[in-house]
CSV table of C-alpha atoms in Angstrom, one decimal:
chain,number,residue,atom,x,y,z
A,1,MET,CA,-19.4,69.4,-120.4
A,2,LYS,CA,-21.4,70.9,-117.6
A,3,LYS,CA,-22.7,74.4,-117.5
A,4,ILE,CA,-21.8,75.8,-114.1
A,5,LEU,CA,-22.9,79.2,-112.3
A,6,VAL,CA,-20.5,80.5,-109.7
A,7,THR,CA,-21.5,83.2,-107.5
A,8,GLY,CA,-18.8,85.9,-107.1
A,9,GLY,CA,-15.7,84.6,-109.0
A,10,THR,CA,-13.2,87.4,-108.2
A,11,VAL,CA,-12.1,86.8,-104.7
A,12,PHE,CA,-10.6,83.7,-103.0
A,13,VAL,CA,-12.8,80.9,-102.8
A,14,SER,CA,-15.1,81.8,-105.7
A,15,ARG,CA,-12.4,82.7,-108.0
A,16,TYR,CA,-10.3,79.5,-107.4
A,17,VAL,CA,-13.5,77.7,-107.8
A,18,ALA,CA,-14.4,79.5,-111.2
A,19,GLU,CA,-10.8,78.9,-112.4
A,20,TYR,CA,-10.8,75.3,-111.2
A,21,TYR,CA,-13.8,74.4,-113.3
A,22,VAL,CA,-12.7,76.5,-116.3
A,23,LYS,CA,-9.6,74.2,-116.4
A,24,LYS,CA,-12.0,71.0,-116.1
A,25,GLY,CA,-13.4,72.2,-119.5
A,26,TYR,CA,-16.7,73.2,-118.0
A,27,GLU,CA,-18.7,76.2,-119.4
A,28,VAL,CA,-18.4,78.4,-116.4
A,29,TYR,CA,-20.8,81.6,-115.8
A,30,VAL,CA,-19.8,83.9,-112.8
A,31,LEU,CA,-22.2,86.3,-111.2
A,32,ASN,CA,-20.8,89.5,-109.8
A,33,ARG,CA,-20.9,93.2,-110.3
A,34,ASN,CA,-17.6,93.2,-112.3
A,35,THR,CA,-15.9,95.6,-109.9
A,36,ARG,CA,-12.7,93.4,-110.1
A,37,GLU,CA,-10.7,91.6,-112.5
A,38,GLN,CA,-12.6,88.4,-113.9
A,39,PRO,CA,-11.1,85.0,-114.2
A,40,LYS,CA,-10.1,84.1,-117.7
A,41,GLY,CA,-12.2,81.7,-119.5
A,42,VAL,CA,-15.5,82.7,-117.8
A,43,THR,CA,-18.7,84.1,-119.1
A,44,LEU,CA,-19.8,87.1,-116.9
A,45,ILE,CA,-23.3,87.7,-115.9
A,46,GLU,CA,-23.0,91.5,-114.5
A,47,ALA,CA,-25.4,92.0,-111.7
A,48,ASP,CA,-25.8,92.5,-108.0
A,49,ARG,CA,-27.3,89.1,-106.8
A,50,HIS,CA,-30.1,91.0,-105.0
A,51,LEU,CA,-31.1,92.8,-108.2
A,52,LEU,CA,-31.2,90.0,-110.9
A,53,GLY,CA,-34.6,90.6,-112.7
A,54,GLU,CA,-34.5,88.1,-115.7
A,55,LYS,CA,-30.7,87.8,-116.2
A,56,LEU,CA,-30.8,84.1,-115.1
A,57,ARG,CA,-34.1,83.0,-116.2
A,58,MET,CA,-33.0,82.0,-119.9
A,59,HIS,CA,-30.3,79.8,-118.4
A,60,HIS,CA,-30.3,76.1,-117.5
A,61,PHE,CA,-27.4,75.4,-115.3
A,62,ASP,CA,-26.2,71.9,-114.4
A,63,VAL,CA,-25.0,73.0,-111.3
A,64,VAL,CA,-25.2,76.3,-109.1
A,65,LEU,CA,-22.1,76.7,-106.8
A,66,ASP,CA,-23.1,79.4,-104.4
A,67,MET,CA,-20.0,80.5,-102.8
A,68,THR,CA,-21.2,84.0,-101.7
A,69,ALA,CA,-24.4,83.7,-99.7
A,70,TYR,CA,-24.2,84.9,-96.3
A,71,THR,CA,-27.9,85.5,-95.4
A,72,ALA,CA,-31.3,84.0,-96.2
A,73,GLN,CA,-32.1,86.8,-98.3
A,74,ASP,CA,-29.3,86.0,-100.5
A,75,VAL,CA,-30.3,82.4,-101.1
A,76,GLN,CA,-34.0,83.4,-101.4
A,77,MET,CA,-33.3,86.1,-104.1
A,78,LEU,CA,-31.0,83.9,-106.2
A,79,LEU,CA,-33.5,81.1,-106.2
A,80,THR,CA,-36.3,83.2,-107.2
A,81,ALA,CA,-34.1,84.6,-110.0
A,82,LEU,CA,-32.8,81.2,-111.4
A,83,GLY,CA,-34.4,79.5,-114.4
A,84,GLU,CA,-33.9,75.7,-114.5
A,85,TYR,CA,-30.9,74.1,-112.5
A,86,ASP,CA,-30.1,70.4,-111.6
A,87,GLN,CA,-27.9,70.7,-108.5
A,88,TYR,CA,-27.4,73.6,-105.9
A,89,ILE,CA,-24.3,73.5,-103.6
A,90,LEU,CA,-23.9,76.1,-100.8
A,91,LEU,CA,-20.7,77.1,-99.0
A,92,SER,CA,-21.9,77.5,-95.4
A,93,SER,CA,-19.3,77.6,-92.7
A,94,SER,CA,-18.3,75.7,-89.4
A,95,ALA,CA,-19.4,79.0,-87.7
A,96,VAL,CA,-23.0,77.6,-87.7
A,97,TYR,CA,-21.9,75.5,-84.6
A,98,PRO,CA,-22.0,77.4,-80.9
A,99,GLN,CA,-18.7,77.5,-79.2
A,100,ASN,CA,-20.2,75.6,-76.2
A,101,GLY,CA,-21.5,72.5,-78.2
A,102,VAL,CA,-20.1,69.1,-77.9
A,103,GLN,CA,-16.9,68.7,-80.1
A,104,PRO,CA,-16.0,67.5,-82.6
A,105,PHE,CA,-18.9,68.7,-84.3
A,106,THR,CA,-20.7,66.3,-86.4
A,107,GLU,CA,-23.3,67.4,-89.0
A,108,GLU,CA,-26.2,66.4,-86.8
A,109,ALA,CA,-24.9,68.8,-84.1
A,110,PRO,CA,-27.4,71.6,-83.2
A,111,VAL,CA,-26.6,74.9,-84.7
A,112,GLY,CA,-26.8,78.2,-82.9
A,113,GLU,CA,-25.1,81.4,-82.3
A,114,ASN,CA,-21.3,81.4,-81.9
A,115,GLN,CA,-20.1,84.3,-79.6
A,116,TYR,CA,-17.0,84.5,-81.8
A,117,TRP,CA,-18.6,84.6,-85.2
A,118,LYS,CA,-21.7,86.3,-84.3
A,119,GLU,CA,-23.8,87.8,-87.0
A,120,TYR,CA,-21.6,85.9,-89.6
A,121,GLY,CA,-22.6,82.3,-88.2
A,122,LEU,CA,-26.1,83.3,-87.7
A,123,GLY,CA,-26.5,84.5,-91.4
A,124,LYS,CA,-25.0,81.2,-92.5
A,125,ILE,CA,-27.6,79.3,-90.5
A,126,GLU,CA,-30.5,81.3,-92.0
A,127,ALA,CA,-29.1,80.8,-95.4
A,128,GLU,CA,-29.1,77.1,-95.0
A,129,LYS,CA,-32.4,76.9,-93.7
A,130,ALA,CA,-33.7,79.2,-96.7
A,131,LEU,CA,-32.1,76.6,-99.1
A,132,GLN,CA,-33.4,73.4,-97.4
A,133,LEU,CA,-36.8,75.0,-97.6
A,134,LYS,CA,-36.8,75.7,-101.2
A,135,ASP,CA,-34.5,72.9,-102.5
A,136,PRO,CA,-34.1,69.8,-99.9
A,137,HIS,CA,-31.9,68.0,-102.3
A,138,ALA,CA,-29.2,70.9,-102.4
A,139,TYR,CA,-25.7,70.1,-100.7
A,140,ILE,CA,-24.4,72.2,-97.9
A,141,LEU,CA,-20.8,72.1,-97.0
A,142,ARG,CA,-19.3,73.3,-93.6
A,143,PRO,CA,-15.5,74.0,-93.8
A,144,PRO,CA,-13.1,75.1,-91.1
A,145,TYR,CA,-10.5,77.6,-92.0
A,146,LEU,CA,-9.8,77.4,-96.0
A,147,TYR,CA,-6.3,78.2,-97.2
A,148,GLY,CA,-4.4,78.3,-100.3
A,149,PRO,CA,-3.9,80.4,-103.4
A,150,TYR,CA,-6.1,83.4,-103.8
A,151,ASN,CA,-6.6,83.7,-100.0
A,152,ASN,CA,-7.1,87.4,-99.5
A,153,LEU,CA,-7.2,87.1,-95.7
A,154,TYR,CA,-4.1,87.9,-93.7
A,155,ARG,CA,-3.7,84.4,-92.1
A,156,GLU,CA,-0.8,82.3,-93.6
A,157,ALA,CA,0.4,85.3,-95.5
A,158,PHE,CA,0.8,87.0,-92.1
A,159,VAL,CA,3.2,84.2,-91.1
A,160,PHE,CA,4.9,84.3,-94.5
A,161,ASP,CA,5.6,88.0,-94.0
A,162,CYS,CA,7.1,87.3,-90.6
A,163,ALA,CA,9.2,84.5,-92.1
A,164,MET,CA,10.4,86.8,-95.0
A,165,ALA,CA,11.7,89.5,-92.6
A,166,ASP,CA,13.2,87.0,-90.2
A,167,ARG,CA,11.3,88.1,-87.5
A,168,PRO,CA,10.7,86.2,-84.2
A,169,PHE,CA,7.1,84.9,-84.0
A,170,PHE,CA,4.7,86.1,-81.1
A,171,LEU,CA,2.7,83.1,-80.0
A,172,PRO,CA,-0.5,83.3,-78.1
A,173,ALA,CA,-0.7,81.2,-75.0
A,174,GLY,CA,2.3,79.3,-75.9
A,175,GLY,CA,0.9,78.1,-79.4
A,176,LYS,CA,-1.2,75.3,-77.8
A,177,MET,CA,-4.4,76.4,-79.4
A,178,THR,CA,-5.4,74.0,-82.2
A,179,LEU,CA,-6.5,74.9,-85.9
A,180,GLN,CA,-8.3,72.9,-88.6
A,181,PHE,CA,-7.8,73.8,-92.0
A,182,PHE,CA,-9.2,72.8,-95.6
A,183,TYR,CA,-7.1,73.1,-98.9
A,184,ILE,CA,-9.3,75.1,-101.5
A,185,ASP,CA,-8.4,72.4,-104.2
A,186,ASP,CA,-9.8,69.8,-101.9
A,187,LEU,CA,-13.1,71.6,-101.5
A,188,CYS,CA,-13.5,71.8,-105.4
A,189,ARG,CA,-12.4,68.0,-105.4
A,190,PHE,CA,-15.3,67.2,-103.0
A,191,MET,CA,-17.8,69.4,-105.0
A,192,ASP,CA,-16.8,67.1,-108.1
A,193,ILE,CA,-17.8,64.0,-105.9
A,194,LEU,CA,-21.1,65.7,-105.2
A,195,MET,CA,-21.8,66.5,-108.8
A,196,GLU,CA,-20.8,63.0,-110.2
A,197,ARG,CA,-21.7,60.6,-107.4
A,198,LYS,CA,-24.8,62.5,-105.8
A,199,PRO,CA,-24.6,61.0,-102.2
A,200,SER,CA,-27.8,61.0,-100.2
A,201,GLN,CA,-26.3,62.8,-97.4
A,202,ARG,CA,-26.9,66.7,-97.9
A,203,ILE,CA,-25.0,68.3,-95.3
A,204,PHE,CA,-21.3,67.8,-95.0
A,205,ASN,CA,-18.5,69.0,-92.7
A,206,VAL,CA,-15.4,69.1,-94.9
A,207,GLY,CA,-11.8,69.7,-93.8
A,208,ASN,CA,-8.6,68.0,-92.9
A,209,PRO,CA,-9.1,65.2,-90.5
A,210,GLU,CA,-6.3,66.1,-88.2
A,211,VAL,CA,-6.0,69.5,-86.2
A,212,ILE,CA,-2.7,71.2,-85.9
A,213,SER,CA,-1.5,73.6,-83.2
A,214,VAL,CA,-0.6,77.2,-83.7
A,215,LYS,CA,3.1,76.7,-82.8
A,216,GLU,CA,3.1,73.6,-85.4
A,217,TRP,CA,1.5,75.6,-88.2
A,218,VAL,CA,3.6,78.7,-87.8
A,219,GLY,CA,6.8,76.4,-87.9
A,220,GLN,CA,5.4,74.8,-91.1
A,221,CYS,CA,4.8,78.1,-92.6
A,222,TYR,CA,8.5,79.2,-91.9
A,223,GLU,CA,9.8,75.9,-93.2
A,224,VAL,CA,8.1,76.5,-96.4
A,225,LEU,CA,10.4,79.6,-96.8
A,226,GLY,CA,13.5,77.5,-95.7
A,227,LYS,CA,13.4,79.4,-92.5
A,228,THR,CA,13.7,78.7,-88.7
A,229,VAL,CA,11.3,80.3,-86.5
A,230,THR,CA,12.0,82.0,-83.0
A,231,TYR,CA,9.1,81.9,-80.6
A,232,ARG,CA,8.1,84.6,-78.1
A,233,GLU,CA,5.2,83.9,-76.0
A,234,VAL,CA,2.6,86.6,-75.2
A,235,SER,CA,1.1,87.1,-72.1
A,236,THR,CA,-2.8,86.2,-71.8
A,237,LYS,CA,-3.6,89.8,-71.0
A,238,GLU,CA,-3.2,90.8,-74.5
A,239,GLU,CA,-6.1,90.7,-76.8
A,240,GLN,CA,-5.2,87.9,-79.2
A,241,ARG,CA,-6.7,89.3,-82.5
A,242,LYS,CA,-4.7,92.6,-82.3
A,243,TYR,CA,-1.6,90.6,-83.1
A,244,PHE,CA,-2.6,87.1,-84.6
A,245,SER,CA,-4.9,86.0,-87.4
A,246,PHE,CA,-7.4,83.8,-85.3
A,247,TYR,CA,-9.6,84.3,-82.3
A,248,ASP,CA,-8.8,82.6,-79.1
A,249,TYR,CA,-11.4,79.9,-80.2
A,250,GLU,CA,-10.6,76.2,-80.9
A,251,TYR,CA,-12.9,73.8,-82.5
A,252,THR,CA,-12.9,70.5,-84.5
A,253,LEU,CA,-15.1,69.3,-87.1
A,254,ASP,CA,-15.9,65.6,-87.4
A,255,VAL,CA,-15.2,65.1,-91.3
A,256,THR,CA,-15.8,61.2,-91.2
A,257,LYS,CA,-18.7,61.4,-93.8
A,258,GLN,CA,-16.3,63.4,-96.1
A,259,LEU,CA,-13.6,60.9,-95.8
A,260,ALA,CA,-15.9,58.2,-96.7
A,261,TRP,CA,-16.3,59.6,-100.2
A,262,MET,CA,-12.9,61.5,-100.5
A,263,PRO,CA,-10.3,59.5,-98.2
A,264,GLU,CA,-7.3,61.6,-99.3
A,265,VAL,CA,-6.7,65.2,-98.6
A,266,LYS,CA,-3.7,67.3,-99.5
A,267,PRO,CA,-0.9,67.4,-96.8
A,268,LEU,CA,-0.9,70.9,-95.0
A,269,ALA,CA,2.7,71.1,-95.8
A,270,GLU,CA,2.2,70.7,-99.5
A,271,GLY,CA,-0.8,73.1,-99.4
A,272,LEU,CA,1.2,75.9,-97.7
A,273,GLN,CA,3.9,75.6,-100.2
A,274,GLU,CA,1.4,76.3,-103.0
A,275,ALA,CA,0.1,79.1,-101.0
A,276,TRP,CA,3.4,80.8,-100.7
A,277,SER,CA,4.1,80.1,-104.5
A,278,TRP,CA,1.0,82.3,-105.1
A,279,TYR,CA,1.4,84.7,-102.2
A,280,ALA,CA,5.1,85.5,-103.5
A,281,GLU,CA,3.7,86.7,-106.8
A,282,HIS,CA,0.4,88.4,-105.7
A,283,SER,CA,0.9,89.9,-102.0
A,284,GLU,CA,-0.8,93.0,-103.1
A,285,MET,CA,-4.0,90.9,-103.3
A,286,VAL,CA,-4.0,90.2,-99.5
A,287,ARG,CA,-6.0,92.4,-97.1
A,288,LYS,CA,-3.2,93.1,-94.6
A,289,LYS,CA,-4.0,93.9,-91.1
A,290,GLU,CA,-1.7,95.9,-88.8
A,291,TYR,CA,-0.6,93.1,-86.7
A,292,LEU,CA,3.2,93.7,-87.1
A,293,LYS,CA,2.6,97.3,-86.2
A,294,TYR,CA,0.7,96.2,-83.0
A,295,ILE,CA,3.6,93.9,-82.1
A,296,ASP,CA,6.4,96.5,-82.7
A,297,GLU,CA,4.5,99.0,-80.6
A,298,ASN,CA,3.2,97.0,-77.7
A,299,LEU,CA,5.0,93.5,-77.6
A,300,ARG,CA,8.5,93.9,-78.4
A,301,GLY,CA,9.4,94.3,-74.6
A,302,GLU,CA,7.7,91.1,-73.7
């Protein structure tokens, strides 16, 4: 039985990760400020990750799963506060790749500022560098858009809301833009592989090997609810993020190295079904944006 530290543990990725390893029978510790409901079966270390003092020093963790590091300081302060540990896995982001880089992005591609992700992407770059400097054997994961149960971002949930209300869906640029996803359970399964098989590769792009157009993705979300979607195309003069969940930016990650270790991933249609099953019971946990209000006030006449 492994002893695991999960940073966070109360929202989306970190919560799912904590519960996943509890179900596997691991001894799971979560590090957070105790401002939200805790996952069942974990041991809470109540602290701000920047004010840890000696709270971690007495522990030996088999694996540190850092799901909530956004800056170099986040990583440096946690590493300073940790006692002994065997493995460290950092959740980074595809936002580290500049939007004008050669695609699909490989792990060896240059990182740099992305005009869409800005400080978020730059912070992740610095977090990666800080970790590699202190622990060159740590693993770094760069996913595209994560989805699934506990997703508190208004992405698939927005489309589900439209489907529930039998609303037409307002597509940006005809829905041709592509998206790449990764199911949250597949992320955990890949971390299992890193823990157990310890590949020599240290940085992995992770994600579904295929991309999907916005139009196809919306259609699949409606199908999960047994609904048929009617599309309405929005003119390009409208700012996309005012009425849609994603920036006007498409990219593709090369996940060949991930697939060499984990050839199978959950089909998107199945993952969306599980995302809907969770959302139908927990819609209050999603941070909803006013896309529908904007659509009703500005796009109905299109």
